[in-house]
PDB file of C-alpha atoms in Angstrom:
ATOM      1  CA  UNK A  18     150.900  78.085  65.739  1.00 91.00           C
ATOM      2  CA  UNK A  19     149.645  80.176  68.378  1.00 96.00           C
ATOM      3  CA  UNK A  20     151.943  79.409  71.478  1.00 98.00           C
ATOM      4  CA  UNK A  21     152.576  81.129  75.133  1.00 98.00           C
ATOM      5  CA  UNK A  22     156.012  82.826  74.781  1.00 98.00           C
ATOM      6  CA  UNK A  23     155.919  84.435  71.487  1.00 98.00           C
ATOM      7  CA  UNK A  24     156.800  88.001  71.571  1.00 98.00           C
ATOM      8  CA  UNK A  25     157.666  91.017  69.945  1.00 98.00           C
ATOM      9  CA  UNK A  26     159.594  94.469  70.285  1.00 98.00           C
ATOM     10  CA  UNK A  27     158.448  97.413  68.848  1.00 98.00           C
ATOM     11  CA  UNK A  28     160.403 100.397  68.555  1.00 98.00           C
ATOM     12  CA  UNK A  29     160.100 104.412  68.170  1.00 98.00           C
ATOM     13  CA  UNK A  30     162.120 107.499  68.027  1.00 98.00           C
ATOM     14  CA  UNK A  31     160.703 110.275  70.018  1.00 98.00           C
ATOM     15  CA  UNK A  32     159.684 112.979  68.021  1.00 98.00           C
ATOM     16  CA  UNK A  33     157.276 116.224  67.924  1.00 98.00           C
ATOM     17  CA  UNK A  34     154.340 114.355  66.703  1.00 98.00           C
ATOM     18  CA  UNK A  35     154.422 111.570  69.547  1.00 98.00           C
ATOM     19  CA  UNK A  36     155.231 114.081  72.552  1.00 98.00           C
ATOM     20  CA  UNK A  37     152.586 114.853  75.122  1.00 98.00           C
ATOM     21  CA  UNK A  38     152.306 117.923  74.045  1.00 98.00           C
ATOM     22  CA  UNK A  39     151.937 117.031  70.868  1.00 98.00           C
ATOM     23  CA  UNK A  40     149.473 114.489  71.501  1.00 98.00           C
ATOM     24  CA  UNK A  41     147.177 116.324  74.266  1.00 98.00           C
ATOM     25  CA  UNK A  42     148.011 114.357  77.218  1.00 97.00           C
ATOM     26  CA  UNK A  43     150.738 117.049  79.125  1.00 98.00           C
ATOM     27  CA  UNK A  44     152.655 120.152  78.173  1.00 98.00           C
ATOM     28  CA  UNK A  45     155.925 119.153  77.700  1.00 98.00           C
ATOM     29  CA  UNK A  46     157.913 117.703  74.677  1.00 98.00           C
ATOM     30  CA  UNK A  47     158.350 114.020  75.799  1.00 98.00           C
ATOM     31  CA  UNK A  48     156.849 110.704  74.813  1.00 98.00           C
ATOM     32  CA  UNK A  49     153.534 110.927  75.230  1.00 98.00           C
ATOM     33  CA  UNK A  50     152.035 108.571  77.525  1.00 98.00           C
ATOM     34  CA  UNK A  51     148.940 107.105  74.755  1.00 98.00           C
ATOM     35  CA  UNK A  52     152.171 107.098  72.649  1.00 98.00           C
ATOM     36  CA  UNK A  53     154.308 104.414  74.314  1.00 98.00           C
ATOM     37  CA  UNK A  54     150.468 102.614  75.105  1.00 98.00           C
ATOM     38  CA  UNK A  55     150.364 102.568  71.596  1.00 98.00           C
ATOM     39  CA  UNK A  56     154.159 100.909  70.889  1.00 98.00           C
ATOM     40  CA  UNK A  57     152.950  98.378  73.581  1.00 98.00           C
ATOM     41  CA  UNK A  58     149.891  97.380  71.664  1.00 98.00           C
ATOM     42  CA  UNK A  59     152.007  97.245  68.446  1.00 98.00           C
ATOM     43  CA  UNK A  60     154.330  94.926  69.770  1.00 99.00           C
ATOM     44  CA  UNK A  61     151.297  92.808  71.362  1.00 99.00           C
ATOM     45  CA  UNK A  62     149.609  93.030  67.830  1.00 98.00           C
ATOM     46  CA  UNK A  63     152.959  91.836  65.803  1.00 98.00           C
ATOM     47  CA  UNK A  64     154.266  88.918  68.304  1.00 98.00           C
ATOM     48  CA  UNK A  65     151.109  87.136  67.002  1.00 98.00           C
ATOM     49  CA  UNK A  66     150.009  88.450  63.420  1.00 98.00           C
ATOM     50  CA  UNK A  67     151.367  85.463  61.848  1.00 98.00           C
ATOM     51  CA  UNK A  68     150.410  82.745  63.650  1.00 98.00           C
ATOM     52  CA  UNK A  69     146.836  83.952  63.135  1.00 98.00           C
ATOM     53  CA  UNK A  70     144.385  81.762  61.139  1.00 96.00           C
ATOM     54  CA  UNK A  71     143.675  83.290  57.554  1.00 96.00           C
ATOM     55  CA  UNK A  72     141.084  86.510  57.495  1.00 97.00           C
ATOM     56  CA  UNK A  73     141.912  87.212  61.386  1.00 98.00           C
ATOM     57  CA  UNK A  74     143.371  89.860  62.989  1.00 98.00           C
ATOM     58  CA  UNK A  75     143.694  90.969  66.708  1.00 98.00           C
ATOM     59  CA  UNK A  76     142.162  94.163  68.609  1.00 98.00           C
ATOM     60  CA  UNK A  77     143.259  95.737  71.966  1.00 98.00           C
ATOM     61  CA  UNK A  78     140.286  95.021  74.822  1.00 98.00           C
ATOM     62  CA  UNK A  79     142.830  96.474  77.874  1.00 98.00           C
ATOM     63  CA  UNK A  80     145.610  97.637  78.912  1.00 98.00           C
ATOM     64  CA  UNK A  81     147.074  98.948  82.044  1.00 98.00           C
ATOM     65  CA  UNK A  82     150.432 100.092  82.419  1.00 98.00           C
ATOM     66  CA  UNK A  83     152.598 102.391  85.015  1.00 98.00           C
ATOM     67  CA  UNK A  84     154.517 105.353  83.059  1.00 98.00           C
ATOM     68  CA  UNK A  85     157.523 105.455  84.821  1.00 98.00           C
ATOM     69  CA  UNK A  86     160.064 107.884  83.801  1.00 98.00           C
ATOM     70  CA  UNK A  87     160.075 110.787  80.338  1.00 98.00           C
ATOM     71  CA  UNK A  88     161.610 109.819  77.759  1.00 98.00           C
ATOM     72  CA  UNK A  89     162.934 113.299  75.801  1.00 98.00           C
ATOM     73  CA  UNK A  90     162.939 113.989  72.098  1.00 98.00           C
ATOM     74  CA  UNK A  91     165.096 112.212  69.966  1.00 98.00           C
ATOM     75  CA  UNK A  92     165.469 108.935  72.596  1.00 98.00           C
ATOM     76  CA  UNK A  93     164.420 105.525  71.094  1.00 98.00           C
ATOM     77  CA  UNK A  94     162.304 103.979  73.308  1.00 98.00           C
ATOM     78  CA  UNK A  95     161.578 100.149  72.469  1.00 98.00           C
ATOM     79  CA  UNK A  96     158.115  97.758  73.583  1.00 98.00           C
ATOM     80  CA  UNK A  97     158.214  94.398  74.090  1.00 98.00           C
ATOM     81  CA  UNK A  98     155.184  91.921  74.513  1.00 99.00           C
ATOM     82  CA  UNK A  99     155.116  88.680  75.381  1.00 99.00           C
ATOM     83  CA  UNK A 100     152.040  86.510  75.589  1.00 99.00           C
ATOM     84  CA  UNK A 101     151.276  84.834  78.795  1.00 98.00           C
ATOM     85  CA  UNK A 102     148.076  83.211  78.491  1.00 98.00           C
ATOM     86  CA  UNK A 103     145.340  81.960  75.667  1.00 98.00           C
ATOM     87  CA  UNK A 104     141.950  81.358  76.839  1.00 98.00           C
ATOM     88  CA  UNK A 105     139.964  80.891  73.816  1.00 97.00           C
ATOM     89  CA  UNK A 106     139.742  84.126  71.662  1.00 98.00           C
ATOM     90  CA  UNK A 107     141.369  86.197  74.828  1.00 98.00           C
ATOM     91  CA  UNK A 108     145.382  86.765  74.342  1.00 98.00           C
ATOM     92  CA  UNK A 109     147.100  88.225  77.537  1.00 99.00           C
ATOM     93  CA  UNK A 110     150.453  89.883  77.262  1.00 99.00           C
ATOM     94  CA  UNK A 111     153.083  91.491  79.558  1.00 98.00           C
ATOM     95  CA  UNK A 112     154.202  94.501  78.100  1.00 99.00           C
ATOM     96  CA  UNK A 113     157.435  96.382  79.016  1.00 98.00           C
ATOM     97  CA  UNK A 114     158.864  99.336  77.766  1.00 98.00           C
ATOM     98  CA  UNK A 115     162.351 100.692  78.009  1.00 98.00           C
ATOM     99  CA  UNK A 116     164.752 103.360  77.268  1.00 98.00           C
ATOM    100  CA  UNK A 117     168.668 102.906  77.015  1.00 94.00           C
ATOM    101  CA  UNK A 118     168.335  99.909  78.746  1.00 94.00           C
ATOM    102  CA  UNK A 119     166.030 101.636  81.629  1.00 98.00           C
ATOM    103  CA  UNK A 120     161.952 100.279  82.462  1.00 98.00           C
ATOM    104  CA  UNK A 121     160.009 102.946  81.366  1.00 98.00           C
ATOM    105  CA  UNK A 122     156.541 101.691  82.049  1.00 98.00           C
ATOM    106  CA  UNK A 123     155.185  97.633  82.105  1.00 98.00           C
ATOM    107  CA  UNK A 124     152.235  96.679  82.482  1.00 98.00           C
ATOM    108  CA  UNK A 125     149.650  94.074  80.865  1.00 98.00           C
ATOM    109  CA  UNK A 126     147.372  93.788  77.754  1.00 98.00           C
ATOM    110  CA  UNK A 127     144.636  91.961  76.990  1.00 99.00           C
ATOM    111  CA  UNK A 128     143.495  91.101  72.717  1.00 98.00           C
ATOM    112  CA  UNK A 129     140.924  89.574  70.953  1.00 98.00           C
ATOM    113  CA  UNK A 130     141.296  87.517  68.210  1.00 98.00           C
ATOM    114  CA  UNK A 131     138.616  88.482  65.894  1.00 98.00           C
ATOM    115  CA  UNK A 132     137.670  88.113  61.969  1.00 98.00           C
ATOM    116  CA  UNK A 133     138.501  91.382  59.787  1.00 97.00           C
ATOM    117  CA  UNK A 134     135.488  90.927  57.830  1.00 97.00           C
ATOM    118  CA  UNK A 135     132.710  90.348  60.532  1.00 97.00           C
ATOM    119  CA  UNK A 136     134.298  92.797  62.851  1.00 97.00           C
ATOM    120  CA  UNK A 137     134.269  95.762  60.101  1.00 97.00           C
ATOM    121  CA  UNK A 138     130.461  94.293  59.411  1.00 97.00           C
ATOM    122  CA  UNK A 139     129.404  95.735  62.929  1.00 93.00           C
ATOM    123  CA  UNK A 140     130.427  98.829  62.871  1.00 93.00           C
TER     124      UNK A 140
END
């Protein structure tokens, strides 16, 4: 049952592929900020996934985060989300990120509950 409070934490391991450098957003070899976006939206996607009605699935509509502090290669960095409100299809999360126990960025996200099948019709 989809219910205010459920939540999620995502985690990831810095690595070449999810640095900014690596990813186009900066020059230097730490997490990416689109990559720890990303983990946020993950966690945001999983704390609901199964408390979805058969042949749905959620999609990211906004997000807005601060970055806070770099996260080097080789740190684990983890995302949690938690939703907040439901207003119909509309899920809104807080998201927070951390690393070794320190904020890294937080922020909010908003998702859509939509059906797989029409949604891949439209496009």
């Amino acid at each position: 049952m989809l219910e205010t409070g459920l939540s999620h934490t995502s985690r990831v391991v810095v690595s070449d592929s999810n640095t900014a450098a690596a990813m186009g957003s900066g020059d230097m070899a730490v997490l990416a900020t689109p990559a720890m976006l990303a983990l946020m939206e993950n966690a945001a996607m999983l704390a609901v996934a199964s408390e979805l009605p058969e042949g749905s699935t959620t999609v990211g509509g906004h997000i807005a985060s601060s970055h806070l502090a770099p996260s080097p290669l080789g740190a684990e960095v983890c995302a949690r989300a938690t939703l907040e409100k439901i207003d119909g299809r509309k899920l809104h999360f807080s998201v927070v990120a951390m690393q070794g126990g320190k904020v890294i960025g937080e922020g909010t996200h908003l998702r859509f509950i939509v059906d797989r099948e029409r949604f891949m019709a439209k496009i």
